[in-house]
Short mmCIF file of C-alpha atoms and ligand atoms in Angstrom, two decimals:
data_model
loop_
_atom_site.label_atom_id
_atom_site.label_comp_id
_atom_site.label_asym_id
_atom_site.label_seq_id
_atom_site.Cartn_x
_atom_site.Cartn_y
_atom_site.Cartn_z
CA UNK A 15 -25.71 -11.57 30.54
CA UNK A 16 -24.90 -14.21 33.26
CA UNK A 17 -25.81 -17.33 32.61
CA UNK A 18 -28.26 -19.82 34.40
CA UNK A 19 -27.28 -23.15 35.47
CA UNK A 20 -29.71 -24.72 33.33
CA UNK A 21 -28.26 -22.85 30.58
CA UNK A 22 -24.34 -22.60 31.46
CA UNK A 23 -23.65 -24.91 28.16
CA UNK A 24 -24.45 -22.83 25.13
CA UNK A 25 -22.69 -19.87 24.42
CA UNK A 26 -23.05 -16.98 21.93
CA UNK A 27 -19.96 -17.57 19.57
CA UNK A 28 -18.52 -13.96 17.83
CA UNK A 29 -16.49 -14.26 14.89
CA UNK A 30 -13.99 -11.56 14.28
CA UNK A 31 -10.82 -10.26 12.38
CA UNK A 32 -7.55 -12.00 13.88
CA UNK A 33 -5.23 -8.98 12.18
CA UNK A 34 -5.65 -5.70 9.88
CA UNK A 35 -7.84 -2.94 10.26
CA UNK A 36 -11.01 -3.99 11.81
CA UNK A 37 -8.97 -6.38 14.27
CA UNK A 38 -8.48 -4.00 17.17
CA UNK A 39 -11.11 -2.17 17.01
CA UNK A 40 -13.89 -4.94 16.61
CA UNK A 41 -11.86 -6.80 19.89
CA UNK A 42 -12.42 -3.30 22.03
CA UNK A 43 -16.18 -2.93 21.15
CA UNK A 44 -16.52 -5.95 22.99
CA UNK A 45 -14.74 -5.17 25.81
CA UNK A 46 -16.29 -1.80 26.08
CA UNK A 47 -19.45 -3.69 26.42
CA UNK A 48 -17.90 -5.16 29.83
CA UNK A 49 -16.71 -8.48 28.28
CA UNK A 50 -13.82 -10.28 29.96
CA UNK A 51 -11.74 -12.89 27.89
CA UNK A 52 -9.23 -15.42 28.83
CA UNK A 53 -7.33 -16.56 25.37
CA UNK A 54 -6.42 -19.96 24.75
CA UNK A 55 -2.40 -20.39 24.11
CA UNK A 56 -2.84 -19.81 20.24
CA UNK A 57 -4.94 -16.52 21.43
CA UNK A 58 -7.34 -17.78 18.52
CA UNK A 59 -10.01 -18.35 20.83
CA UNK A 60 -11.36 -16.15 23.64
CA UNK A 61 -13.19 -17.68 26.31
CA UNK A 62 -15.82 -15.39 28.20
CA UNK A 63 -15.19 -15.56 31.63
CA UNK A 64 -18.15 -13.39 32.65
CA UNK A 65 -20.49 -13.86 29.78
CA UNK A 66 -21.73 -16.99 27.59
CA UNK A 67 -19.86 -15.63 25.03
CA UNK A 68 -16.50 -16.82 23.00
CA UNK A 69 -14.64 -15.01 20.81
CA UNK A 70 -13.17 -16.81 17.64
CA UNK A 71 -10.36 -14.78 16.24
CA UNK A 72 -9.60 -15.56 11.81
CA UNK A 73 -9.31 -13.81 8.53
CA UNK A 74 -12.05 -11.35 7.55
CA UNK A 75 -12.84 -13.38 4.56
CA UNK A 76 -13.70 -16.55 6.19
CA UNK A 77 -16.25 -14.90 8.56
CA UNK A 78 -19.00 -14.97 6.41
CA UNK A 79 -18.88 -18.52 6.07
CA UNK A 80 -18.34 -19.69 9.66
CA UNK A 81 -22.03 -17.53 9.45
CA UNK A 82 -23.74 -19.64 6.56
CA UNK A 83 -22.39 -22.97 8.52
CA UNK A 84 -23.54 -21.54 11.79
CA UNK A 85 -20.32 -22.09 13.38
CA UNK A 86 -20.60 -18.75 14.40
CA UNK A 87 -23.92 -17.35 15.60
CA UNK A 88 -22.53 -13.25 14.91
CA UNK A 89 -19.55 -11.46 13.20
CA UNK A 90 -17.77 -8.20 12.46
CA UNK A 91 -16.72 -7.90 8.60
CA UNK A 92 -16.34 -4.64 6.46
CA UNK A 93 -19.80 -4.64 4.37
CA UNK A 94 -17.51 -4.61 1.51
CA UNK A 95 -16.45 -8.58 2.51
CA UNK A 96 -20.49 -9.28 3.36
CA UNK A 97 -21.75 -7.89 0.29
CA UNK A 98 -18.75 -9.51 -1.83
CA UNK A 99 -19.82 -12.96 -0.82
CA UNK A 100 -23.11 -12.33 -0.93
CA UNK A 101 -23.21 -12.00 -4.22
CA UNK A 102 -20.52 -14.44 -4.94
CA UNK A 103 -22.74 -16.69 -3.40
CA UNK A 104 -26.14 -15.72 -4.96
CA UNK A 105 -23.91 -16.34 -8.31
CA UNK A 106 -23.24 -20.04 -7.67
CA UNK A 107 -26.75 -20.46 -6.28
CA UNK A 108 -25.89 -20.84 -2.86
CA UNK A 109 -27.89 -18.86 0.07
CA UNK A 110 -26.18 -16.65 1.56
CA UNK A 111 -27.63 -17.07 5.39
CA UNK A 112 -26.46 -13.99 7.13
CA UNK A 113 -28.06 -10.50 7.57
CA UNK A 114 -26.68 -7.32 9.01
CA UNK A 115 -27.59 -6.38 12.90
CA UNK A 116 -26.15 -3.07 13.37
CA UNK A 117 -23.66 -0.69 11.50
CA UNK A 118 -20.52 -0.14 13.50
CA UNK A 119 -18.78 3.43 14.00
CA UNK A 120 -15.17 2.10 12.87
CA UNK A 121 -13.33 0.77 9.56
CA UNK A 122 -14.49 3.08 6.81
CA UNK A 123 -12.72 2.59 3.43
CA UNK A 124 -14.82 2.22 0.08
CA UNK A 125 -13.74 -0.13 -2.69
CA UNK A 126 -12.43 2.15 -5.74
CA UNK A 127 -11.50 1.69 -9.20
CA UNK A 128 -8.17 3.02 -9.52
CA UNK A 129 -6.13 3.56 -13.28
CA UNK A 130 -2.46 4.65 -13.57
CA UNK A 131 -1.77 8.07 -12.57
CA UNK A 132 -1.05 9.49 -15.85
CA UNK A 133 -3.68 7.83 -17.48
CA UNK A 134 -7.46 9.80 -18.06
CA UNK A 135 -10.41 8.43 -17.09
CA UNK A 136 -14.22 9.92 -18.02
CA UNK A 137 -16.43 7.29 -17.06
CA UNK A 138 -17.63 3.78 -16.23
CA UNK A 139 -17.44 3.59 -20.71
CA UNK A 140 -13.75 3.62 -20.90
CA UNK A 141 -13.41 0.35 -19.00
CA UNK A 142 -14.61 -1.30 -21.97
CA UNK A 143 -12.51 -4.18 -23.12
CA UNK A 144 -10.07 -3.89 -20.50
CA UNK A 145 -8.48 -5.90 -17.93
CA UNK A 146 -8.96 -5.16 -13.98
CA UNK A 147 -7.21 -7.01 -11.27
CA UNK A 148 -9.44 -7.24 -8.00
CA UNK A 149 -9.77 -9.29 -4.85
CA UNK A 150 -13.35 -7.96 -5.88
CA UNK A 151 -14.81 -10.08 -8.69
CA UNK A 152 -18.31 -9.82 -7.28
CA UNK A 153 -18.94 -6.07 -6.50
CA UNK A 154 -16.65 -5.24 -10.02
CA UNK A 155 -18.67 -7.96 -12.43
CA UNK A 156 -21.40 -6.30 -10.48
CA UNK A 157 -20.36 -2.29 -11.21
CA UNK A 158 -19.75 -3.18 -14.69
CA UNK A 159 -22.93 -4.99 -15.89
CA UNK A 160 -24.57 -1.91 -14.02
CA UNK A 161 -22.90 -0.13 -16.81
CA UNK A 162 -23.16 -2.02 -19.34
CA UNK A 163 -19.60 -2.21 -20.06
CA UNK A 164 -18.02 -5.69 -21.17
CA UNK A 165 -14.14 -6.00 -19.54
CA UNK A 166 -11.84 -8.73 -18.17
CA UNK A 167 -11.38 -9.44 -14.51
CA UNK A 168 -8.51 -10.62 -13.41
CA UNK A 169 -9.09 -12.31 -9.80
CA UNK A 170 -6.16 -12.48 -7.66
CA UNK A 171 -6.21 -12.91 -3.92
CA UNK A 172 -3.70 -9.96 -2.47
CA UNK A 173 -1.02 -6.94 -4.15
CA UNK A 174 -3.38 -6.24 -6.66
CA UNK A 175 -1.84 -2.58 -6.66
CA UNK A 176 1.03 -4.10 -8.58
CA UNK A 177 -0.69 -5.48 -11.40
CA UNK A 178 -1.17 -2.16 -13.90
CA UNK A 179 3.08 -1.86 -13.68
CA UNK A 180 3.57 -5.85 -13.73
CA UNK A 181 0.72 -5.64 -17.26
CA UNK A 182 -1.14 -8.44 -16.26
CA UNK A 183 -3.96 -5.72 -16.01
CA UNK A 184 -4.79 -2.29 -17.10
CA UNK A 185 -6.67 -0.69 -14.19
CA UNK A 186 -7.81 -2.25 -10.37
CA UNK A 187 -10.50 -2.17 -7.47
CA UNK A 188 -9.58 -2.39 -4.36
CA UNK A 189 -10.05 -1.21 -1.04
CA UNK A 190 -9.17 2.19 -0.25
CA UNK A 191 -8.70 3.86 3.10
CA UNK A 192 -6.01 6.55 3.56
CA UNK A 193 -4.99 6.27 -0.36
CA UNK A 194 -1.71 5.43 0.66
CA UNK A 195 -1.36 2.48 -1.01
CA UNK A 196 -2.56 3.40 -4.11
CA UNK A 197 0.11 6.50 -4.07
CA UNK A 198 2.80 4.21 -3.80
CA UNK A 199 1.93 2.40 -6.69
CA UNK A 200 1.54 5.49 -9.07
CA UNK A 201 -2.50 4.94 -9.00
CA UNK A 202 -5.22 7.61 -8.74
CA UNK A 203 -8.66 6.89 -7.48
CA UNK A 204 -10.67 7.42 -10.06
CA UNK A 205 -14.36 6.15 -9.14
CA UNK A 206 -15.83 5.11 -5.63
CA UNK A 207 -17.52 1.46 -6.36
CA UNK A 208 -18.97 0.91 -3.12
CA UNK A 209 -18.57 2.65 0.93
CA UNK A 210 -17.99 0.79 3.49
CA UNK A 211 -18.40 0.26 7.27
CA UNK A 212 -17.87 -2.33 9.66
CA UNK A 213 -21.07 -4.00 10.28
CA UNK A 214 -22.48 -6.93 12.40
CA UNK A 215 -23.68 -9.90 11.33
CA UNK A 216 -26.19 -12.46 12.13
CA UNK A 217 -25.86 -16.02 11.31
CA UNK A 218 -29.02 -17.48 9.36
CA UNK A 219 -29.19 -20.16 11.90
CA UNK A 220 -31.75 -20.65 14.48
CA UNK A 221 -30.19 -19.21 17.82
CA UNK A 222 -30.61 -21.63 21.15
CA UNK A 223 -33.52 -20.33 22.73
CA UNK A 224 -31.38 -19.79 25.85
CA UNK A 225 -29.09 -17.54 23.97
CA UNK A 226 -31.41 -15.15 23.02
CA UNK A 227 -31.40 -12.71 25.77
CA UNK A 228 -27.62 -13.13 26.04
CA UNK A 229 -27.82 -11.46 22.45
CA UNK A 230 -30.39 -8.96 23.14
CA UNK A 231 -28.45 -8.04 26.56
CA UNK A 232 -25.00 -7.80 23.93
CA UNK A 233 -26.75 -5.80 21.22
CA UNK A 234 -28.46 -3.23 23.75
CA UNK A 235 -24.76 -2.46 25.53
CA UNK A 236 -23.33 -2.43 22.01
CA UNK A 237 -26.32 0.54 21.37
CA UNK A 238 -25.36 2.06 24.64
CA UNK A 239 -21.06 2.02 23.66
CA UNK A 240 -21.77 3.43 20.10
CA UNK A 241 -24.00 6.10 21.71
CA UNK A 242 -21.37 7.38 24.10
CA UNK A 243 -18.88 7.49 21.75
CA UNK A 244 -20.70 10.42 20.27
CA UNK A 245 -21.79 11.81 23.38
CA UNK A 246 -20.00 14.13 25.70
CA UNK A 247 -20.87 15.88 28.75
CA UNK A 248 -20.43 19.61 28.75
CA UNK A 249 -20.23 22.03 31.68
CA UNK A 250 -20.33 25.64 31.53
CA UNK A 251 -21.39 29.15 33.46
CA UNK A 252 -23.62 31.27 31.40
CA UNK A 253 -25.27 34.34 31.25
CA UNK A 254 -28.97 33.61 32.66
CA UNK A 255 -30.47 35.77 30.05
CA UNK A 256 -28.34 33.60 27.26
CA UNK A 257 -30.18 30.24 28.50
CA UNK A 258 -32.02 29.76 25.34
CA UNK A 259 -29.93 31.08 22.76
CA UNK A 260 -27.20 28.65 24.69
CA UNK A 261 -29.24 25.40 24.67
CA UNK A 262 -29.70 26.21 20.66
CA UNK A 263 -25.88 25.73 20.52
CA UNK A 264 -25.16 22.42 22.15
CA UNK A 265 -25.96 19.89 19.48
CA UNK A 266 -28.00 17.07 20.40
CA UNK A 267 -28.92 18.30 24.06
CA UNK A 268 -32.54 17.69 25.41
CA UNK A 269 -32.52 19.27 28.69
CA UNK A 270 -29.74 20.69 30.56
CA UNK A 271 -29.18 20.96 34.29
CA UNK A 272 -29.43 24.70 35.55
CA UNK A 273 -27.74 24.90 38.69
CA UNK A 274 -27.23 28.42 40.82
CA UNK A 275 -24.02 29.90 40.90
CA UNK A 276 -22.80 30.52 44.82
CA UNK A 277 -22.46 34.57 44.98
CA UNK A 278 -23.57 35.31 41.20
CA UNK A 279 -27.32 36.64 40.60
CA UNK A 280 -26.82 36.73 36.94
CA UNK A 281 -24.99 34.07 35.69
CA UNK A 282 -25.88 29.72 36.06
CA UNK A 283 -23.44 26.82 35.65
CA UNK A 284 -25.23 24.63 32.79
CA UNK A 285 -24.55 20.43 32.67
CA UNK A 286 -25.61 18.57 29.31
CA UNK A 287 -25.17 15.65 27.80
CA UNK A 288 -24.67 16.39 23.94
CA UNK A 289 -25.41 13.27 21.73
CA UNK A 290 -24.21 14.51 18.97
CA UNK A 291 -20.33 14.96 17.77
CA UNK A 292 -19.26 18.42 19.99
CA UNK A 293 -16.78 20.52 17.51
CA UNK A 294 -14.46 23.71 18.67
CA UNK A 295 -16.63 25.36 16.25
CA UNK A 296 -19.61 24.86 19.08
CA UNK A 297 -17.32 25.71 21.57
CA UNK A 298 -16.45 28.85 20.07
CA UNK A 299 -20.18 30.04 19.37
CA UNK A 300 -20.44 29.03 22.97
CA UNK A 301 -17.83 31.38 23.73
CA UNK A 302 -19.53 34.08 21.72
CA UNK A 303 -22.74 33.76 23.73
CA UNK A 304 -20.81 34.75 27.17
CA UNK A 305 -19.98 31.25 28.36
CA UNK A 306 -16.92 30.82 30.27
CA UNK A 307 -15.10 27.89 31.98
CA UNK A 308 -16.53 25.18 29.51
CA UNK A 309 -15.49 21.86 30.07
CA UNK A 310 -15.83 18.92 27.46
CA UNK A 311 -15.85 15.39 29.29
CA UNK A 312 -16.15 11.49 27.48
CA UNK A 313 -19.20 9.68 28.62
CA UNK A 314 -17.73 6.37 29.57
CA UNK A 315 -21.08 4.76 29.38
CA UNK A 316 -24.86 5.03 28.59
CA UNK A 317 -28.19 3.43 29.12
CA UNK A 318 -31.32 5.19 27.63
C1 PRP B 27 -6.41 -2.95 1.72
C2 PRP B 27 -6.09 -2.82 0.25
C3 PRP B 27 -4.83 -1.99 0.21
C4 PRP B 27 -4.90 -1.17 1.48
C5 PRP B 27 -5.37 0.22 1.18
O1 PRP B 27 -5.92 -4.12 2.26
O2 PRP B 27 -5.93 -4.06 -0.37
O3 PRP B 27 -3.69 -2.79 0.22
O4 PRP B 27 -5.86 -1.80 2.35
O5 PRP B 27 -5.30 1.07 2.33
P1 PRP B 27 -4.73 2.54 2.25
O6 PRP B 27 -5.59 3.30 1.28
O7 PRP B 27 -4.84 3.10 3.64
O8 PRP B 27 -3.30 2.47 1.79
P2 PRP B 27 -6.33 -4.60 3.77
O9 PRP B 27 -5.30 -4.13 4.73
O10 PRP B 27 -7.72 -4.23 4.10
O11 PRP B 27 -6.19 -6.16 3.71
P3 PRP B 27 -7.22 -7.25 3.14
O12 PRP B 27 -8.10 -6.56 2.15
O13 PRP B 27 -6.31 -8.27 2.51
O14 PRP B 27 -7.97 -7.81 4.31
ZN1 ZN B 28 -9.10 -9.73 4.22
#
C-alpha cells in the first residue's frame, strides 16, 4: 500500500465511529490490517504514517453523509444506520450514494420493537393507532406500511427507552444488543425489525485513479484479518488408521500435514489449518477418535 511519489498526495480517507460499540473494534480492524496512525491533538484525525490512508474519527450517524458528499471515500456503520438513511434519504428524494463493500464480523444488535413488560403483544396488528418513540423513523414507517398498520411515530434523537413510563409513547424500536437496556426500563422485546452487522461502505464518488490499488491492497488484507479470525491451527498425534475418520472432524480443513512420529509406527502428529469456528465439542470427538496432545493455536494472519 506504499505510495509512489507521483502519487504521495491523495489518500484513501476512512470514516469511522469516534465512541460506542463499533468504535474499538472498527479502529483494530485497521490496525490488524498493518495500519500505523499518528493522531492529531484532538485524536479526531489519524494520519497514516505507512499507508495513504487517514482515519477520520465522528458519530456513527454522520458517516453516511461524509459518504454522499465524498468527504470520505469508505466507512464502518451498523447496517441498521446505512439502511436508516437510506431510506430516509430515498424519502426526501435525495440519492443515497453509498453501497456496502464487505460485511464485518463485529457489532451485531438488531433493531426491535419493544412494549412494556406487562403488556401482550400478538402481532405487527396491535400497533395500530399507537404511538412509538424511535431514533428509527425510517426502518419503523418502513415495518409498519409492510403491515399495513397505521400508528404514530414519535422521533426523538436518544433515551427512547424512557418514553412508554414518561407516556409520550406507548411502545419503542430501538437497538438491541445484550437486552440490558431494555430490562432496565421494564421493556420486553417483542419483535426483531431488522439484524444488524457492521458493514463497510463505499462512497458513490469516483475514487482517484491512484487510490485504487491502495483500496484493493486494504480490502484484500481486510479478507485475509476476517479469515483468520475464524481460523485456527490445530496440532495433534493420531492413530494412523484414524486419518480419515480424523480429517472428517476438523471443520473447514483441506489438507492436513502428516508428519512421522520419532519412535511410534502407529501413530502420526497431524497440522491443519481449520477455517471454520473450532468448538470443544470438535475437540472432544477428536478425543473420541484416539487423538491426544491437541493443541488449538490463533492464526495471526492469512493470505490465500
Ligand atoms: C443502543 C440503544 C440502547 C442500547 C441497547 O444505543 O439505543 O440504548 O444500545 O443495548 P443493550 O441491549 O446492550 O442494553 P447505542 O449505544 O448503540 O448508541 P447510539 O444508538 O446512540 O449510537
Ligand atoms: Zn449513533
Amino acid at each position: 500500500m506504499e505510495s509512489s511519489p507521483a502519487t504521495s498526495s491523495k489518500r484513501l480517507k476512512i470514516a469511522v465511529q469516534k465512541s460506542g460499540r463499533l468504535a474499538d473494534a472498527s479502529f483494530h480492524l485497521l490496525e490488524r490490517c498493518g495500519l500505523t496512525f499518528a493522531r492529531s491533538k484532538d485524536k479526531l484525525f489519524c494520519y497514516g504514517r505507512n499507508v495513504p490512508v487517514d482515519v477520520l474519527l465522528v458519530r456513527d450517524d454522520d458517516i453516511p453523509q461524509l459518504l454522499v458528499d465524498g468527504v470520505c471515500d469508505l466507512g464502518v456503520v451498523g447496517q441498521n444506520v446505512a439502511e436508516e438513511q437510506r431510506l430516509m434519504r430515498t424519502q426526501r428524494g435525495e440519492v443515497a450514494d453509498y453501497g456496502t463493500l464487505k460485511q464485518l464480523d463485529f457489532g451485531a444488535c438488531r433493531l426491535s420493537l419493544a412494549v412494556p413488560e406487562m403488556e401482550s403483544f400478538d402481532g405487527p396488528q396491535d400497533l395500530e393507532g399507537k404511538r412509538i418513540a424511535t431514533s428509527y423513523p425510517g426502518l419503523t414507517g418502513h415495518y409498519l406500511k409492510q403491515h399495513g398498520v397505521n400508528a404514530r411515530i414519535v422521533r426523538l434523537s436518544g433515551s427512547v427507552e424512557i418514553a412508554p413510563s414518561m407516556g409520550t409513547a406507548d411502545v419503542i424500536t430501538d437497538l438491541v444488543s445484550t437486552g440490558t437496556t431494555l430490562r432496565a426500563n421494564h421493556l420486553r422485546e417483542a419483535e426483531i425489525i431488522m439484524k444488524s452487522t457492521a458493514v463497510l461502505l463505499r462512497s458513490g464518488q469516483p475514487l482517484d485513479a491512484s487510490l485504487e490499488p491502495v483500496l484493493n491492497r486494504l480490502l484484500a488484507r481486510i479478507d485475509g484479518v476476517l479469515e483468520a479470525q475464524e481460523s485456527k491451527y490445530v496440532m495433534l498425534h493420531a492413530p494412523k488408521s484414524r486419518l480419515d475418520q480424523i480429517r472428517e472432524i476438523l471443520p473447514g480443513a483441506e489438507s492436513p500435514t502428516v508428519l512421522s512420529l520419532e519412535g511410534q509406527d502407529d501413530r502420526v502428529a497431524i497440522h491443519a489449518v481449520c477455517r471454520e469456528t473450532v468448538f470443544w465439542e470438535h475437540l472432544e470427538e477428536l478425543k473420541a477418535a484416539g487423538a491426544s496432545a491437541v493443541l488449538v493455536l490463533p492464526v495471526e494472519k492469512m493470505l490465500a
